Coordinates of C-alpha atoms in Angstrom, one line a residue:
X161 CA -10.0 30.2 46.6
X162 CA -11.6 27.7 44.1
X163 CA -9.5 24.7 45.2
X164 CA -8.3 24.3 41.6
X165 CA -6.8 21.0 40.6
X166 CA -7.5 17.9 38.6
X167 CA -7.5 14.1 38.9
X168 CA -7.3 11.4 36.2
X169 CA -7.6 7.7 36.1
X170 CA -7.0 5.8 32.8
X171 CA -6.9 2.1 31.8
X172 CA -6.0 0.8 28.4
X173 CA -5.3 -2.4 26.6
X174 CA -4.3 -3.1 23.0
X175 CA -3.4 -6.0 20.7
X176 CA -1.3 -6.2 17.5
X177 CA -1.3 -9.2 15.2
X178 CA 1.0 -9.6 12.2
X179 CA 1.7 -12.4 9.7
X180 CA 3.3 -12.9 6.3
X181 CA 1.2 -13.3 3.2
X182 CA 2.9 -15.2 0.4
X183 CA 6.6 -14.6 -0.3
X184 CA 6.4 -10.8 -0.6
X185 CA 3.5 -9.6 1.5
X186 CA 2.5 -9.1 5.1
X187 CA -0.5 -7.9 7.1
X188 CA -0.8 -6.2 10.4
X189 CA -4.0 -5.7 12.4
X190 CA -4.3 -3.7 15.6
X191 CA -6.9 -2.6 18.1
X192 CA -7.1 -0.8 21.4
X193 CA -9.5 0.1 24.1
X194 CA -9.2 2.8 26.8
X195 CA -11.3 4.1 29.7
X196 CA -10.7 7.5 31.3
X197 CA -12.3 9.3 34.3
X198 CA -11.4 12.9 34.6
X199 CA -12.4 15.3 37.4
X200 CA -11.3 19.0 37.5
X201 CA -12.0 22.1 39.6
X202 CA -11.2 25.1 37.5
X203 CA -10.5 28.6 39.0
X204 CA -14.0 29.9 38.0
X205 CA -17.5 29.8 39.3
X206 CA -19.7 29.0 36.3
X207 CA -19.3 25.4 35.2
X208 CA -16.0 25.3 37.0
X209 CA -16.3 21.7 38.1
X210 CA -15.9 19.3 35.2
X211 CA -16.7 15.6 35.4
X212 CA -15.8 13.6 32.3
X213 CA -16.2 9.9 31.7
X214 CA -14.7 8.7 28.4
X215 CA -14.5 5.4 26.6
X216 CA -12.5 5.2 23.4
X217 CA -11.2 2.5 21.1
X218 CA -10.3 1.7 17.6
X219 CA -8.2 -0.4 15.3
X220 CA -6.6 -0.6 11.9
X221 CA -5.4 -3.0 9.2
X222 CA -2.3 -2.6 7.0
X223 CA -1.2 -4.6 4.0
X224 CA 2.4 -4.4 2.8
X225 CA 3.9 -5.8 -0.4
X226 CA 7.6 -5.8 -1.2
X227 CA 8.2 -6.9 -4.8
X228 CA 8.7 -5.4 -8.3
X229 CA 6.7 -3.2 -10.6
X230 CA 7.8 -2.3 -14.1
X231 CA 10.8 -4.5 -13.4
X232 CA 11.8 -2.1 -10.6
X233 CA 11.9 -2.7 -6.8
X234 CA 8.6 -1.5 -5.4
X235 CA 6.9 -1.3 -2.0
X236 CA 3.2 -0.9 -1.6
X237 CA 1.4 -0.1 1.7
X238 CA -2.4 0.2 2.0
X239 CA -4.8 0.1 4.9
X240 CA -7.5 1.7 7.0
X241 CA -8.0 3.1 10.5
X242 CA -11.1 3.4 12.6
X243 CA -11.5 5.3 15.9
X244 CA -14.5 5.8 18.2
X245 CA -14.7 8.1 21.2
X246 CA -17.7 8.4 23.5
X247 CA -17.8 11.1 26.3
X248 CA -20.3 11.8 29.0
X249 CA -19.5 15.4 30.0
X250 CA -21.0 17.1 33.1
X251 CA -20.3 20.5 34.5
X252 CA -21.3 22.0 37.8
X253 CA -20.7 25.4 39.4
X254 CA -17.5 25.6 41.5
X255 CA -18.6 27.0 44.8
X256 CA -15.1 27.7 46.1
X257 CA -14.1 24.1 45.9
X258 CA -17.5 22.6 46.5
X259 CA -19.7 21.1 43.8
X260 CA -22.7 23.4 43.0
X261 CA -25.7 23.0 40.8
X262 CA -25.5 21.2 37.4
X263 CA -25.0 23.6 34.5
X264 CA -24.1 21.3 31.6
X265 CA -24.9 17.6 30.6
X266 CA -24.2 16.2 27.2
X267 CA -22.9 13.1 25.4
X268 CA -20.2 13.7 22.8
X269 CA -19.6 10.9 20.2
X270 CA -16.8 11.1 17.7
X271 CA -16.0 8.6 14.9
X272 CA -13.1 8.8 12.5
X273 CA -12.4 6.7 9.4
X274 CA -9.2 6.9 7.4
X275 CA -8.1 5.0 4.3
X276 CA -4.6 5.3 3.0
X277 CA -2.3 4.0 0.2
X278 CA 1.4 4.7 -0.4
X279 CA 3.8 3.4 -3.0
X280 CA 7.6 3.6 -3.2
X281 CA 9.1 2.8 -6.6
X282 CA 12.9 2.7 -7.4
X283 CA 13.2 4.7 -10.6
X284 CA 16.9 3.6 -10.9
X285 CA 19.6 2.4 -8.4
X286 CA 20.0 6.0 -7.1
X287 CA 16.4 7.4 -7.0
X288 CA 13.2 6.4 -5.3
X289 CA 9.8 8.0 -5.9
X290 CA 7.0 7.8 -3.2
X291 CA 3.3 8.7 -3.9
X292 CA 0.6 8.5 -1.4
X293 CA -2.9 9.7 -0.4
X294 CA -5.1 9.4 2.7
X295 CA -8.9 10.1 2.9
X296 CA -10.3 11.0 6.3
X297 CA -13.9 11.4 7.5
X298 CA -14.5 12.7 11.1
X299 CA -18.0 13.0 12.5
X300 CA -19.0 14.7 15.8
X301 CA -22.4 14.0 17.4
X302 CA -23.8 15.8 20.5
X303 CA -26.8 14.7 22.5
X304 CA -28.0 17.4 24.9
X305 CA -29.3 16.0 28.2
X306 CA -29.5 19.3 30.1
X307 CA -32.1 21.3 28.2
X308 CA -35.6 19.8 28.4
X309 CA -36.1 20.2 24.6
X310 CA -32.5 19.0 23.8
X311 CA -32.0 22.0 21.6
X312 CA -28.2 21.9 21.9
X313 CA -28.1 18.5 20.2
X314 CA -26.5 18.4 16.8
X315 CA -23.9 16.9 14.5
X316 CA -21.1 18.1 12.3
X317 CA -18.9 16.1 9.8
X318 CA -15.6 16.8 8.0
X319 CA -13.8 14.9 5.3
X320 CA -10.7 15.5 3.2
X321 CA -8.2 13.8 1.0
X322 CA -4.5 14.5 1.8
X323 CA -1.9 13.7 -1.0
X324 CA 1.9 13.4 -0.7
X325 CA 4.8 13.0 -3.0
X326 CA 8.5 12.5 -2.2
X327 CA 11.7 11.7 -3.9
X328 CA 15.1 10.5 -2.6
X329 CA 18.4 10.6 -4.5
X330 CA 21.3 8.5 -3.2
X331 CA 24.4 10.4 -4.2
X332 CA 26.6 7.9 -2.4
X333 CA 26.3 4.9 -0.2
X334 CA 26.0 7.1 2.9
X335 CA 24.6 10.4 1.5
X336 CA 21.2 11.2 0.1
X337 CA 19.0 14.2 -0.8
X338 CA 15.3 14.2 -0.4
X339 CA 12.3 16.4 -1.2
X340 CA 8.7 16.0 -0.1
X341 CA 5.4 17.7 -0.5
X342 CA 2.5 16.7 1.7
X343 CA -0.8 18.0 3.1
X344 CA -2.5 17.4 6.4
X345 CA -6.0 17.7 7.9
X346 CA -6.7 18.4 11.6
X347 CA -10.2 18.8 13.0
X348 CA -10.9 20.6 16.3
X349 CA -11.2 18.3 19.3
X350 CA -14.4 18.1 21.4
X351 CA -12.9 20.4 24.0
X352 CA -11.8 22.9 21.3
X353 CA -15.4 22.9 20.0
X354 CA -16.8 24.3 23.3
X355 CA -18.8 27.5 22.9
X356 CA -17.8 30.6 25.0
X357 CA -21.3 31.2 26.2
X358 CA -21.1 27.9 28.1
X359 CA -24.1 26.3 26.3
X360 CA -24.0 22.9 24.8
X361 CA -23.6 21.8 21.2
X362 CA -20.7 22.9 19.0
X363 CA -19.1 26.2 18.0
X364 CA -20.3 26.0 14.4
X365 CA -17.9 28.8 13.3
X366 CA -14.8 26.6 14.0
X367 CA -13.2 25.0 11.0
X368 CA -10.5 22.3 10.6
X369 CA -7.0 23.5 9.9
X370 CA -5.4 22.5 6.6
X371 CA -1.6 22.4 6.2
X372 CA 0.6 22.1 3.1
X373 CA 4.3 21.2 3.8
X374 CA 7.3 21.5 1.4
X375 CA 10.6 20.1 2.7
X376 CA 14.1 19.6 1.3
X377 CA 16.8 17.8 3.2
X378 CA 20.2 16.2 3.2
X379 CA 21.2 13.3 5.4
X380 CA 24.2 11.0 5.6
X381 CA 26.9 9.4 7.8
X382 CA 30.7 9.5 8.0
X383 CA 32.4 6.1 8.6
X384 CA 29.4 4.9 10.5
X385 CA 30.6 6.9 13.5
X386 CA 28.7 10.1 12.7
X387 CA 25.2 10.7 11.4
X388 CA 23.8 14.1 10.3
X389 CA 20.7 15.6 8.7
X390 CA 19.7 19.1 7.7
X391 CA 16.4 20.1 6.3
X392 CA 14.6 23.3 5.1
X393 CA 10.8 23.5 5.3
X394 CA 7.8 25.7 4.8
X395 CA 4.3 24.9 6.1
X396 CA 1.4 27.0 5.0
X397 CA -1.7 26.6 7.2
X398 CA -5.3 27.7 6.6
X399 CA -7.6 28.2 9.6
X400 CA -4.9 27.5 12.2
X401 CA -6.6 26.7 15.6
X402 CA -5.6 29.4 18.1
X403 CA -6.5 29.3 21.8
X404 CA -7.6 32.2 23.9
X405 CA -8.9 32.5 27.5
X406 CA -12.3 33.9 28.2
X407 CA -12.6 36.8 30.6
X408 CA -16.0 35.6 31.7
X409 CA -15.7 31.8 32.1
X410 CA -11.9 31.7 32.8
X411 CA -11.4 28.8 30.4
X412 CA -9.7 28.3 27.1
X413 CA -11.6 28.5 23.8
X414 CA -10.5 28.4 20.2
X415 CA -10.8 30.5 17.0
X416 CA -9.4 30.1 13.5
X417 CA -6.6 32.3 12.3
X418 CA -7.0 33.0 8.5
X419 CA -3.5 31.9 7.3
X420 CA -0.1 31.4 8.8
X421 CA 3.3 30.4 7.4
X422 CA 5.9 28.3 9.2
X423 CA 9.4 28.5 7.8
X424 CA 12.5 26.9 9.3
X425 CA 15.7 25.0 9.3
X426 CA 16.5 21.8 11.3
X427 CA 19.9 20.3 11.9
X428 CA 21.0 17.3 13.9
X429 CA 24.4 15.6 14.4
X430 CA 25.0 12.3 16.3
X431 CA 28.6 11.2 16.8
X432 CA 30.2 8.1 18.4
X433 CA 33.9 9.1 18.9
X434 CA 34.4 5.9 20.8
X435 CA 32.4 2.7 21.4
X436 CA 31.5 4.1 24.9
X437 CA 30.9 7.8 24.1
X438 CA 27.9 9.3 22.2
X439 CA 27.2 13.0 21.5
X440 CA 24.1 14.6 20.1
X441 CA 23.6 18.1 18.8
X442 CA 20.5 19.6 17.2
X443 CA 19.3 23.0 16.3
X444 CA 16.0 24.4 15.0
X445 CA 15.3 27.8 13.6
X446 CA 11.6 28.6 13.4
X447 CA 10.0 31.7 11.7
X448 CA 6.3 31.0 12.4
X449 CA 4.1 34.0 11.7
X450 CA 0.5 34.9 10.9
X451 CA 0.1 36.0 7.3
X452 CA -3.7 36.8 7.3
X453 CA -5.4 37.1 10.7
X454 CA -7.9 39.7 11.9
X455 CA -9.8 38.6 15.0
X456 CA -13.4 39.2 15.8
X457 CA -12.6 42.5 17.5
X458 CA -10.9 43.8 14.4
X459 CA -7.3 43.4 15.7
X460 CA -4.9 42.9 12.8
X461 CA -2.1 40.4 13.6
X462 CA -0.6 40.0 10.1
X463 CA 3.2 39.5 10.4
X464 CA 3.2 38.7 14.1
X465 CA 4.9 35.6 15.4
X466 CA 2.6 32.8 16.4
X467 CA 2.5 32.8 20.2
X468 CA 4.3 29.9 22.0
X469 CA 6.9 29.4 19.3
X470 CA 10.6 30.1 19.9
X471 CA 12.8 31.2 17.0
X472 CA 15.9 29.3 18.2
X473 CA 16.1 25.9 20.0
X474 CA 19.4 24.3 20.7
X475 CA 19.9 20.8 22.2
X476 CA 23.1 19.0 23.2
X477 CA 23.7 15.6 25.0
X478 CA 26.8 13.7 26.1
X479 CA 26.5 10.0 27.2
X480 CA 29.2 7.6 28.4
X481 CA 28.6 3.9 28.9
X482 CA 31.0 1.5 30.7
X483 CA 31.5 -2.2 29.6
X484 CA 29.7 -3.3 32.8
X485 CA 26.5 -1.5 32.1
X486 CA 26.9 1.8 34.0
X487 CA 26.1 5.0 32.1
X488 CA 26.2 8.7 32.8
X489 CA 24.8 11.5 30.7
X490 CA 24.2 15.2 30.7
X491 CA 22.0 17.4 28.4
X492 CA 21.4 21.1 27.8
X493 CA 18.4 22.7 26.1
X494 CA 18.3 26.4 25.1
X495 CA 15.1 28.1 23.9
X496 CA 15.0 31.8 22.9
X497 CA 12.3 34.3 23.6
X498 CA 8.8 33.7 22.6
X499 CA 5.5 35.6 23.0
X500 CA 2.4 34.8 25.0
X501 CA -0.2 36.5 22.9
X502 CA -1.2 37.1 19.3
X503 CA -0.3 40.8 19.5
X504 CA 3.3 39.9 20.6
X505 CA 2.9 42.3 23.5
X506 CA 3.8 39.8 26.2
X507 CA 7.4 38.5 26.0
X508 CA 8.3 35.1 27.5
X509 CA 12.0 35.1 28.3
X510 CA 14.3 32.5 26.9
X511 CA 16.0 29.9 29.1
X512 CA 18.8 27.3 29.3
X513 CA 18.1 24.1 31.1
X514 CA 20.6 21.4 32.1
X515 CA 20.1 17.9 33.5
X516 CA 22.3 15.0 34.7
X517 CA 21.6 11.2 34.9
X518 CA 23.5 8.3 36.3
X519 CA 22.2 4.7 35.9
X520 CA 22.8 1.1 35.2
X521 CA 21.4 -1.1 32.4
X522 CA 21.1 -4.8 32.9
X523 CA 20.1 -7.4 30.2
X524 CA 18.0 -10.1 31.8
X525 CA 17.2 -12.3 28.8
X526 CA 13.8 -11.2 27.6
X527 CA 13.9 -8.1 29.8
X528 CA 16.1 -5.0 30.1
X529 CA 16.1 -3.2 33.4
X530 CA 17.6 0.3 33.6
X531 CA 17.3 2.1 37.0
X532 CA 18.7 5.6 37.1
X533 CA 19.0 8.8 39.3
X534 CA 18.6 12.2 37.7
X535 CA 18.8 15.9 38.5
X536 CA 16.8 18.3 36.4
X537 CA 17.4 22.0 36.0
X538 CA 20.9 21.8 37.5
X539 CA 21.4 25.5 36.9
X540 CA 18.2 26.3 38.9
X541 CA 16.9 28.4 36.0
X542 CA 13.8 30.5 36.5
X543 CA 11.6 29.8 33.4
X544 CA 8.1 29.2 32.1
X545 CA 7.6 25.5 31.6
X546 CA 4.3 26.2 29.9
X547 CA 2.8 29.3 28.4
X548 CA -0.9 29.9 28.5
X549 CA -1.5 31.4 25.1
X550 CA -3.7 34.6 25.0
X551 CA -4.5 34.3 28.7
X552 CA -6.8 36.6 30.6
X553 CA -5.7 38.6 33.6
X554 CA -2.0 38.2 33.0
X555 CA -2.0 34.5 33.7
X556 CA 0.4 33.6 30.9
X557 CA 3.1 31.9 32.9
X558 CA 3.3 28.5 34.5
X559 CA 6.7 28.4 36.2
X560 CA 8.9 25.3 35.9
X561 CA 10.4 23.6 39.0
X562 CA 13.8 24.6 40.3

């Protein structure tokens, strides 16, 4: 009815420059530029036609030094990042697939600065200690061109320092144990900042999400034919960004959950029984739940699983390569049940997907060419390729192709 769909054109270019500095140091500089035109007709009347023109770019500089400190091997990395994004965002009413009157016109400008330093010191021949920190500052500026008085113009800025510490013990030449503690800082995007009433400016109630991650792991190899890793982690998140679909506008908006805890185990095993055969097996157990979340309507979701997360994910792959460059591979992915909403009232059934590939890899000097044929979903499983979290009107499921 609304001729819903979207079109995207994007162009980008980037450069990287690196060079040694002295006998132990090196520098790397990078920059990038990109231009994007995005047009969408959403399945709603009010503001349902989106016209976005975006220009974004940035760069960074990194200095690395491999030497000694306190007569111990030491590696120091320091640098900074800068990113800039400028959006001209227009919205019109969607008159059943035809562009209607203008309802929204604003410029959104985002700048991000990050400075980081990390140092890895060998405490002894079997132990290495890593310390690091990163400081980020992100600023959002909105200039309202729709209202005559520009009252929806405004700015908001966030900054935070994120530390990390890690240690690695080498029990043997091919076996080590590691432990890390780190924190992260994630601001909402310009789209996530949208206000549900459709007006311009920012949702001033939305906050960045802060995460603290503790992880322990063991990794090693057996006779250089098999590699394995197992890790146990816990991530505590404050103000987790959770999407929901508006019953009025028919679009996604975001709110903060109070607190959540993500606990899990990851395991992977890569084996080369012969020079031509490679097998991969990985498994992830995820117990991701809200620990303190009452929404604006008073609904208490404490203890519920975070929607869109499956407790069990299993992956396996088998690849065979011939001496003449031909290869064949098959893979299987299993994901268990998940939920589509915060209340865990909408189950999303688990699925098993298989795929096959046959191809040829040719080495042409400076180039490698690898054409292949593939079949996805060989079992023709009926499944949801994407889950629209907290959707309105039962529109949770986006089916995957057969």
